[in-house]
Every structure is written in structure tokens, then in C-alpha cells.
mmCIF file of C-alpha atoms and ligand atoms in Angstrom:
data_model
loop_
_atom_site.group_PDB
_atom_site.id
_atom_site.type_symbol
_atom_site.label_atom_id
_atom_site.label_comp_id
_atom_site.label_asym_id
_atom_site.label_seq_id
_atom_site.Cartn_x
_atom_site.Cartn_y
_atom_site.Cartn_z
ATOM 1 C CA UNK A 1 108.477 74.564 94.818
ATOM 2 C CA UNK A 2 112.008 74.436 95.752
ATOM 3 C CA UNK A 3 111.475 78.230 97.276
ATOM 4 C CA UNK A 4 109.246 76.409 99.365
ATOM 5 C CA UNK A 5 111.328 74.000 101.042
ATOM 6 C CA UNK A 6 112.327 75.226 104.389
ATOM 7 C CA UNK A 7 108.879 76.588 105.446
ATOM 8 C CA UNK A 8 106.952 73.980 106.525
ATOM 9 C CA UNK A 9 104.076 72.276 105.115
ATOM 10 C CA UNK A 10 102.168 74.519 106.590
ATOM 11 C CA UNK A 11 103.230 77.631 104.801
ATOM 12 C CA UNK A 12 99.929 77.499 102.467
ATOM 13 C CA UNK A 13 97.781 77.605 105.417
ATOM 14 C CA UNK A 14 99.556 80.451 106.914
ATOM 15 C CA UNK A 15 99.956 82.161 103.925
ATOM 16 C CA UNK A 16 95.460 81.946 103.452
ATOM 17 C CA UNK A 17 94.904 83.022 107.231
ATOM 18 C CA UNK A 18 97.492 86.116 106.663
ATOM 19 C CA UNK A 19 94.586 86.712 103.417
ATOM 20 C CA UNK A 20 91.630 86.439 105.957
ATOM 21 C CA UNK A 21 93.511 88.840 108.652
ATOM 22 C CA UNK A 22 93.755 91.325 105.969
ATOM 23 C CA UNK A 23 90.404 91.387 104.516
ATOM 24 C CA UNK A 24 89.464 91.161 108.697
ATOM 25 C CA UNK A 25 91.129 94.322 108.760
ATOM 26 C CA UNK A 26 89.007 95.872 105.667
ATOM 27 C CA UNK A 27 90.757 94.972 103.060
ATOM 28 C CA UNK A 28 88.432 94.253 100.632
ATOM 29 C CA UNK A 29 90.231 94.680 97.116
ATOM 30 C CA UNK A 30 89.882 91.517 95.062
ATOM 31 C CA UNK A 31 93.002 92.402 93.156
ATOM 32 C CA UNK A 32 95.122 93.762 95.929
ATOM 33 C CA UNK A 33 94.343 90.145 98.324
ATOM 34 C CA UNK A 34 95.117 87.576 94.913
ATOM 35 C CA UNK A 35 98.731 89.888 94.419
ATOM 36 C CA UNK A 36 98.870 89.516 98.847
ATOM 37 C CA UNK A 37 98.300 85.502 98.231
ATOM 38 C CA UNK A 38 100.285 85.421 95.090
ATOM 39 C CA UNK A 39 103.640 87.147 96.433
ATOM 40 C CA UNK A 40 105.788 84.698 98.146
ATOM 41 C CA UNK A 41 106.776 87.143 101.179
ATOM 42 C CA UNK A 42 109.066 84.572 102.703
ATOM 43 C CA UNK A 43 111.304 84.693 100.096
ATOM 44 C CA UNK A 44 112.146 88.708 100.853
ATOM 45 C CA UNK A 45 113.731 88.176 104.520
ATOM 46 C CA UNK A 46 116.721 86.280 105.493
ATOM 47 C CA UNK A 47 115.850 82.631 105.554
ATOM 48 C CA UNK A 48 116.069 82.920 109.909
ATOM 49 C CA UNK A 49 113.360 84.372 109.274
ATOM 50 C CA UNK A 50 111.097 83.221 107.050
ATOM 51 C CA UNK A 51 109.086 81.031 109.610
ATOM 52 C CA UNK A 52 107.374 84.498 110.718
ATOM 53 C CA UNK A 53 107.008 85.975 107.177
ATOM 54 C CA UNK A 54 103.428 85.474 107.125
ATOM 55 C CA UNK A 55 102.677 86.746 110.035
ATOM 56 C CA UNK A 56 100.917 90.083 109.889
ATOM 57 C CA UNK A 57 104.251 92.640 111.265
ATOM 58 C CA UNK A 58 107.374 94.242 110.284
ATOM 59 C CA UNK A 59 110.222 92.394 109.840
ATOM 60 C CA UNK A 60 113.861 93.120 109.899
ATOM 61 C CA UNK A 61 115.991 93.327 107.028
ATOM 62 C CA UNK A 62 119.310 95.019 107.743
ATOM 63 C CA UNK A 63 120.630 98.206 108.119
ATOM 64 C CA UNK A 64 118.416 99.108 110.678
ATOM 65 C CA UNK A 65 115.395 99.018 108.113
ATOM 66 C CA UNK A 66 112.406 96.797 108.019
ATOM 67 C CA UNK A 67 110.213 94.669 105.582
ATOM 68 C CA UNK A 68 106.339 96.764 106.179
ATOM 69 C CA UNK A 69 103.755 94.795 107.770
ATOM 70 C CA UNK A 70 101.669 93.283 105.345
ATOM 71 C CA UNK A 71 98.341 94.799 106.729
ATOM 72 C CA UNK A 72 99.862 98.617 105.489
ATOM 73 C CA UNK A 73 101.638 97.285 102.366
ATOM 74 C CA UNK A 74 97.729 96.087 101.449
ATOM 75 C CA UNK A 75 96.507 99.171 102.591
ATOM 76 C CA UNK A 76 98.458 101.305 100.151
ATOM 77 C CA UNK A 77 98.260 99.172 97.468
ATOM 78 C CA UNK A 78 94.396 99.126 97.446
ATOM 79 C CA UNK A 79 94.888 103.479 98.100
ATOM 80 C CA UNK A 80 96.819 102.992 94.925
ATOM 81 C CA UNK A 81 94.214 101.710 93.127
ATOM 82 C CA UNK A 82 91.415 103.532 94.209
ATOM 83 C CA UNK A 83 90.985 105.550 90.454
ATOM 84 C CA UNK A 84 91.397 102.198 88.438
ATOM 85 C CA UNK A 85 94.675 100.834 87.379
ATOM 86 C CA UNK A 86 97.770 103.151 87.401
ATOM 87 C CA UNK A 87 100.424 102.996 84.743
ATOM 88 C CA UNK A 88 102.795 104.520 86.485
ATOM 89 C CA UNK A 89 104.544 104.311 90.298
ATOM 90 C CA UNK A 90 107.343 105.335 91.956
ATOM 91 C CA UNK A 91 107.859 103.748 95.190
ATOM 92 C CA UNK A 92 110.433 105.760 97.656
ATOM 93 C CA UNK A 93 111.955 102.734 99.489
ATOM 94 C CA UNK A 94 112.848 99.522 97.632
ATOM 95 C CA UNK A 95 113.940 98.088 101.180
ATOM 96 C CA UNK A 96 113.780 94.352 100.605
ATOM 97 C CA UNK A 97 111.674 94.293 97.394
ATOM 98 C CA UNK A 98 108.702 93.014 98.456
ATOM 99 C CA UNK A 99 105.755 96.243 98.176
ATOM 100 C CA UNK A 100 107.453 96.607 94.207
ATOM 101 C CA UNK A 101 106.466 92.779 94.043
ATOM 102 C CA UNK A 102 102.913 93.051 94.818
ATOM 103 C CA UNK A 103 102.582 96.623 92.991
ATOM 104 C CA UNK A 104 103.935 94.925 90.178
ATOM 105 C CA UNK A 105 100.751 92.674 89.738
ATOM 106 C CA UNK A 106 98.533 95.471 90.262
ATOM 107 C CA UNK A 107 100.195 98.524 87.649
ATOM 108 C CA UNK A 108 101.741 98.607 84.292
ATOM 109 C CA UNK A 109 105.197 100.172 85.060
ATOM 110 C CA UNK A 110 107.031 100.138 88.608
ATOM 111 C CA UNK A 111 109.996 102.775 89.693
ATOM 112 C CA UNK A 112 111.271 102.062 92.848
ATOM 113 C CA UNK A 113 114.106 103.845 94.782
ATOM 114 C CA UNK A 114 116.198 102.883 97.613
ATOM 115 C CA UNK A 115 119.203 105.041 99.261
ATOM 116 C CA UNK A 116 120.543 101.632 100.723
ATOM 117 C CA UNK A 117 122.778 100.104 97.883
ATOM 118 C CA UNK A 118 123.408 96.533 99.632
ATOM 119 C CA UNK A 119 119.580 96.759 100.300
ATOM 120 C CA UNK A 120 118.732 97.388 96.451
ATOM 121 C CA UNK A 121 121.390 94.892 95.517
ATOM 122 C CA UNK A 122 119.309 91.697 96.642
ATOM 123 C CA UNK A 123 116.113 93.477 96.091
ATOM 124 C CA UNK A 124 117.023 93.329 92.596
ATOM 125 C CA UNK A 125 117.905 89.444 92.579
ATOM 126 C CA UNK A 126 114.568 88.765 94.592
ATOM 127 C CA UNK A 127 112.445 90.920 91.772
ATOM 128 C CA UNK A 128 114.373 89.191 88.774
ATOM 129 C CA UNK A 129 113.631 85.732 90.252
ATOM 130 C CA UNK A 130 110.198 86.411 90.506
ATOM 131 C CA UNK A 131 110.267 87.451 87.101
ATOM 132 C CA UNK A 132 108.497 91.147 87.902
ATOM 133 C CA UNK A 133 109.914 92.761 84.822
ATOM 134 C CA UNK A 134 107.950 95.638 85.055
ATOM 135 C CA UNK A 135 109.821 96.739 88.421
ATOM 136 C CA UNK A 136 112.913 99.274 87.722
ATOM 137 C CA UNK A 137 115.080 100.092 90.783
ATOM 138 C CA UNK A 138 117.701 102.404 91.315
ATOM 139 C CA UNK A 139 120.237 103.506 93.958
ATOM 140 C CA UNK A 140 118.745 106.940 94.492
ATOM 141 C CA UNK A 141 117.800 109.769 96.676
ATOM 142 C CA UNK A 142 114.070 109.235 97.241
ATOM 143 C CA UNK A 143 113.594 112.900 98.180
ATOM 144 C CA UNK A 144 114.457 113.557 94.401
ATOM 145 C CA UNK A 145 111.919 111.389 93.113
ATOM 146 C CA UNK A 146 112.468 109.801 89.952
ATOM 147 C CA UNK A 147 112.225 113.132 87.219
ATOM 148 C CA UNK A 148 113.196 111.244 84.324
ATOM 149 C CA UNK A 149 110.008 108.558 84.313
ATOM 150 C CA UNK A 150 107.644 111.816 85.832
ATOM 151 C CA UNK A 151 105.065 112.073 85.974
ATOM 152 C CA UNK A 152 103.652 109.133 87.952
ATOM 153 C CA UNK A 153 99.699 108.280 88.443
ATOM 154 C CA UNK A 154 101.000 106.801 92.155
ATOM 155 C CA UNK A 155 104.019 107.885 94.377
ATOM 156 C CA UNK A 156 104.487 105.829 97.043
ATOM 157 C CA UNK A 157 106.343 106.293 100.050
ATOM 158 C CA UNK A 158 107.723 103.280 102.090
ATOM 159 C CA UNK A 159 109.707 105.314 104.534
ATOM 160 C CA UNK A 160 108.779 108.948 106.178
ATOM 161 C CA UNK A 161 109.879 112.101 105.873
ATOM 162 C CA UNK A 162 108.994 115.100 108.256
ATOM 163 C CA UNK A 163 107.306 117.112 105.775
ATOM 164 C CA UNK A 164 105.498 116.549 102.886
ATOM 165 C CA UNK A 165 108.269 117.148 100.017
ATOM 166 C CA UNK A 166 107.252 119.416 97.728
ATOM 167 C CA UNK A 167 109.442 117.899 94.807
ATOM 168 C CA UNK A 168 107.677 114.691 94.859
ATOM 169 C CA UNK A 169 104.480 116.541 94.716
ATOM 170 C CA UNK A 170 105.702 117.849 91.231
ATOM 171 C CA UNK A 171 106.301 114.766 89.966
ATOM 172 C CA UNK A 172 102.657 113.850 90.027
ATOM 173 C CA UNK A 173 100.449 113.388 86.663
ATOM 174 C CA UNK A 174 96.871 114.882 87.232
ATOM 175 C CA UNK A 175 94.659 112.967 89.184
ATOM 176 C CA UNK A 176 97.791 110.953 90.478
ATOM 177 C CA UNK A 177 98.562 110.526 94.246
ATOM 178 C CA UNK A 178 101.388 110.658 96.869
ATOM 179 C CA UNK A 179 100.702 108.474 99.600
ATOM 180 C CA UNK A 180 103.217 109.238 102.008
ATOM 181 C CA UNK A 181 103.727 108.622 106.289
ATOM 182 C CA UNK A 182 104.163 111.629 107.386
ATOM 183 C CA UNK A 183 105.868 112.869 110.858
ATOM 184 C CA UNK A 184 108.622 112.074 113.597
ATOM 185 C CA UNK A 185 107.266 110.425 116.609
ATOM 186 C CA UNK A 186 103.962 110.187 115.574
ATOM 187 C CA UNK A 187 103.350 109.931 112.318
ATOM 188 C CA UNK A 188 100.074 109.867 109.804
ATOM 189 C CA UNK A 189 99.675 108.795 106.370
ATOM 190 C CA UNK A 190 98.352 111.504 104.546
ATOM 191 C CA UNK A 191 97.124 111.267 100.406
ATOM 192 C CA UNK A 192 97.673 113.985 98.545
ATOM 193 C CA UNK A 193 95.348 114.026 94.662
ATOM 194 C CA UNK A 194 96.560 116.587 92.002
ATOM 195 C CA UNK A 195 93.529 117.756 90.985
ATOM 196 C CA UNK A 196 91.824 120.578 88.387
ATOM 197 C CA UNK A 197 91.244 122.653 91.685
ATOM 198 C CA UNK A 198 94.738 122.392 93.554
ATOM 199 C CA UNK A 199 95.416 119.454 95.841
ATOM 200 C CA UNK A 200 93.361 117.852 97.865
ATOM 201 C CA UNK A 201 94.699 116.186 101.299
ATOM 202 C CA UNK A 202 93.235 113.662 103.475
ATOM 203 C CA UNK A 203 94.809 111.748 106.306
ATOM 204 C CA UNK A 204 94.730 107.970 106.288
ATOM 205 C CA UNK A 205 94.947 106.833 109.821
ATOM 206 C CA UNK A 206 98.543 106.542 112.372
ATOM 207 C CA UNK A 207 100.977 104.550 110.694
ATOM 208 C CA UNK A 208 104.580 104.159 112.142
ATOM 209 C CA UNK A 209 107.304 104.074 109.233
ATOM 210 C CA UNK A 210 111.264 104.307 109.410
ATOM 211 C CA UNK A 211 112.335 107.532 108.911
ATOM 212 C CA UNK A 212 113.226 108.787 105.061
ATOM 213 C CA UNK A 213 116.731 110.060 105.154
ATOM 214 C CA UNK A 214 118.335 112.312 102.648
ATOM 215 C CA UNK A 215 121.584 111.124 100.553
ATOM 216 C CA UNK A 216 122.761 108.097 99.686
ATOM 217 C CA UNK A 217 124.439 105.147 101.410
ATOM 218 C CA UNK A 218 126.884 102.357 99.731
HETATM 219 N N1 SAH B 1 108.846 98.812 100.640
HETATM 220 C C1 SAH B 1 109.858 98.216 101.463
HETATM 221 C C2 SAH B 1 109.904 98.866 102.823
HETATM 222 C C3 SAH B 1 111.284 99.106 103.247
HETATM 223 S S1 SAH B 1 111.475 100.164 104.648
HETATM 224 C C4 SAH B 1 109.648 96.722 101.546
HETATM 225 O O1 SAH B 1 108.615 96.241 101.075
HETATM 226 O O2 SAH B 1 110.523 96.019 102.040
HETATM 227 C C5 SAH B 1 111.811 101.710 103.911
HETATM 228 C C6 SAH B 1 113.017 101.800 103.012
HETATM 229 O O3 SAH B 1 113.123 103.172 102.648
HETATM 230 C C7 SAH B 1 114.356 101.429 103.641
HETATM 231 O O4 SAH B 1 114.958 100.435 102.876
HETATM 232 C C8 SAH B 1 115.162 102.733 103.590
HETATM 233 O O5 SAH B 1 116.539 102.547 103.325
HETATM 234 C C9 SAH B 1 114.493 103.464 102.450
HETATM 235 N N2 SAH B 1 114.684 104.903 102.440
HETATM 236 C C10 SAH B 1 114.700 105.784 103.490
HETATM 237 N N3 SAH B 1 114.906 107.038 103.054
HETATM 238 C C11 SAH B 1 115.021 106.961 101.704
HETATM 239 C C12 SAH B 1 115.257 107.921 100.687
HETATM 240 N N4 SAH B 1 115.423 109.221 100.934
HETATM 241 N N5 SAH B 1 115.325 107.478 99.403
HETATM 242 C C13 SAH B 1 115.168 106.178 99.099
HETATM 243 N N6 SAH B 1 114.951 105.222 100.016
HETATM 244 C C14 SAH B 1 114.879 105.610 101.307
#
């Protein structure tokens, strides 16, 4: 309760009409709205902010990067479960924590990479306070992937590159997809499925992500 504290006594109210936004907005995913309700998302931006951490938009984190609206972090998480539960994802993007928090209720085993090391540094504290043990980070290149845990039912990217990288693409198990923004100024999220035939694209809807940037920062 203590985490609480801070927020108002309204924060469970604002926390259930975030729930109804979301399923306003088609999300109908039983699993994907209890891990939306269950993840405390005020608890993954500085506390100045965590008045508006319930509202449905980006927020800012640091470093010029920014916690994902909550509408496309449900979004992806129900495109990530469209072929049943998925053992395996790699998320390219830690950022503040909070999309390896609710994929963590909703998959066996979560990889998550972030090229911000201050950034992964308290997304780390934030995951082992909420006890997600089945979240492993590291201070990485996301463009690389993650080859040693490969391959992965789900890659999933939180930031977006210009092209679709054909590394990460390798890194998929078959069946598995890469949901990825896509694009400079206007950008798309596509989903790429490895399947017995070749790949199979199909574009989301317009999304607008920060950019993914090669090599690593300290
Ligand atoms: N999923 C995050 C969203 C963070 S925004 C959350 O829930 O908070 C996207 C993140 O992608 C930023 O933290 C940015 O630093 C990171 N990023 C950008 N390019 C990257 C790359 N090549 N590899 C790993 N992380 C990258």
C-alpha cells in the first residue's frame, strides 16, 4: 500500500477508467486488461509525475525517451498473444520497465534490452520490486537482438528503426512474430510471422515511437 501513498485516493478509480478507455479502444483481451489493471504504472515515472500515470499517453522518462501510452503497450501485448501464450520475448527497449512488467504476466520468459544504461539501471529496481522474476534485462544493442536466448515466439520493439532489421528477423522461432514501428516521420507498426511459406507481413495501424538508435549509451 505504501507504493500507493502519494496518489490520491482516487488512484483505483483512475486506474479502472484507464481499463474501460482501453477496452473502448478495442481492447478486448481478458488477460492483457487484468495484467493493464494489475501493473502499478505509477510506480515506473518519476514521482512528479505519477498524478498523470493513468492517464492514457506517453510519458517522459529521461534521456529524451518516453514511458508508451498505455493504449499501444495493450495493443502489442494482446498482438503478442494472438497464437496462445508465448514462452519466449525479447523486448527492444526496456525504457522505464513498465511493457516487461505487464509482458511478464502474460509469457513464461521475458528478455528485454535497453541501449540507455541509467535507464536499465532503475528499470531493473522497479522489475525486482515488483517481484517479475521472469524479466531479464541487459545493457545492449537492440539492433543485435538477444542471440544467446534465440529464438523467441515474440520480438517486440518499443522504439523504431527505419527498416525492418533483418537480424531480428533471424532470431524468430517458427510461427513467432516481430512486432516492430516502423519509419521516420511517419511511422507504421508492421507484424512480421515466420511461417512454413516465408514471412508474412501485415501493417497494424500509424503508431508514433522514438526512434531506435544503434550503439550503446552509459
Ligand atoms: N517499453 C518501454 C518504452 C521505452 S521507449 C517502456 O515501457 O517504458 C523506447 C526505449 O527504447 C528507450 O528507452 C530507448 O533508449 C530504447 N532504445 C532505442 N534504441 C534502442 C536500441 N537500439 N537498443 C535497445 N534499446 C533501444
Amino acid at each position: 500500500m505504501t507504493d500507493l501513498r502519494g496518489i490520491g485516493m482516487t488512484s483505483q478509480r483512475t486506474r479502472l477508467r484507464l481499463i474501460e478507455r482501453l477496452k473502448a479502444q478495442g481492447i478486448v483481451h481478458e488477460q492483457v486488461l487484468e495484467a493493464m489493471t494489475e501493473t502499478p504504472r505509477h510506480l515506473f515515472v518519476d514521482e512528479a509525475l505519477s498524478h498523470r500515470a493513468y492517464e492514457d499517453t506517453a510519458l517522459p522518462i529521461g534521456f529524451n525517451q518516453t514511458l508508451s501510452q498505455p493504449y499501444i503497450v495493450a495493443r502489442m501485448t494482446e498482438l503478442a498473444l494472438q497464437a496462445g501464450r508465448p514462452k519466449r520475448v525479447l523486448e527492444l527497449g526496456t525504457g522505464s520497465g513498465y511493457q516487461s512488467a505487464v509482458l511478464s504476466k502474460v509469457a513464461d520468459e521475458i528478455y528485454s534490452v535497453e541501449r540507455i544504461k541509467p535507464l536499465l539501471d532503475k528499470a531493473r529496481v522497479r522489475l525486482r520490486k515488483l517481484k517479475a522474476r521472469n524479466v531479464r534485462c541487459k545493457h545492449g544493442d537492440g539492433f543485435e537482438g538477444w542471440e544467446e536466448f534465440a529464438p523467441f515466439d515474440v520480438i517486440l520493439g518499443a522504439a523504431a528503426p527505419e527498416t525492418v532489421p533483418e537480424n531480428l528477423v533471424s532470431q524468430l522461432a517458427s510461427g513467432g512474430l516481430l512486432l516492430l514501428p516502423v519509419g521516420g516521420d511517419s511511422q507504421k507498426l508492421i507484424q512480421i510471422q515466420l511461417t512454413e511459406e516465408g514471412f508474412e507481413e501485415t501493417i497494424v495501424e500509424d503508431v508514433f515511437f522514438v526512434p531506435m538508435r544503434e550503439g550503446l549509451q552509459r
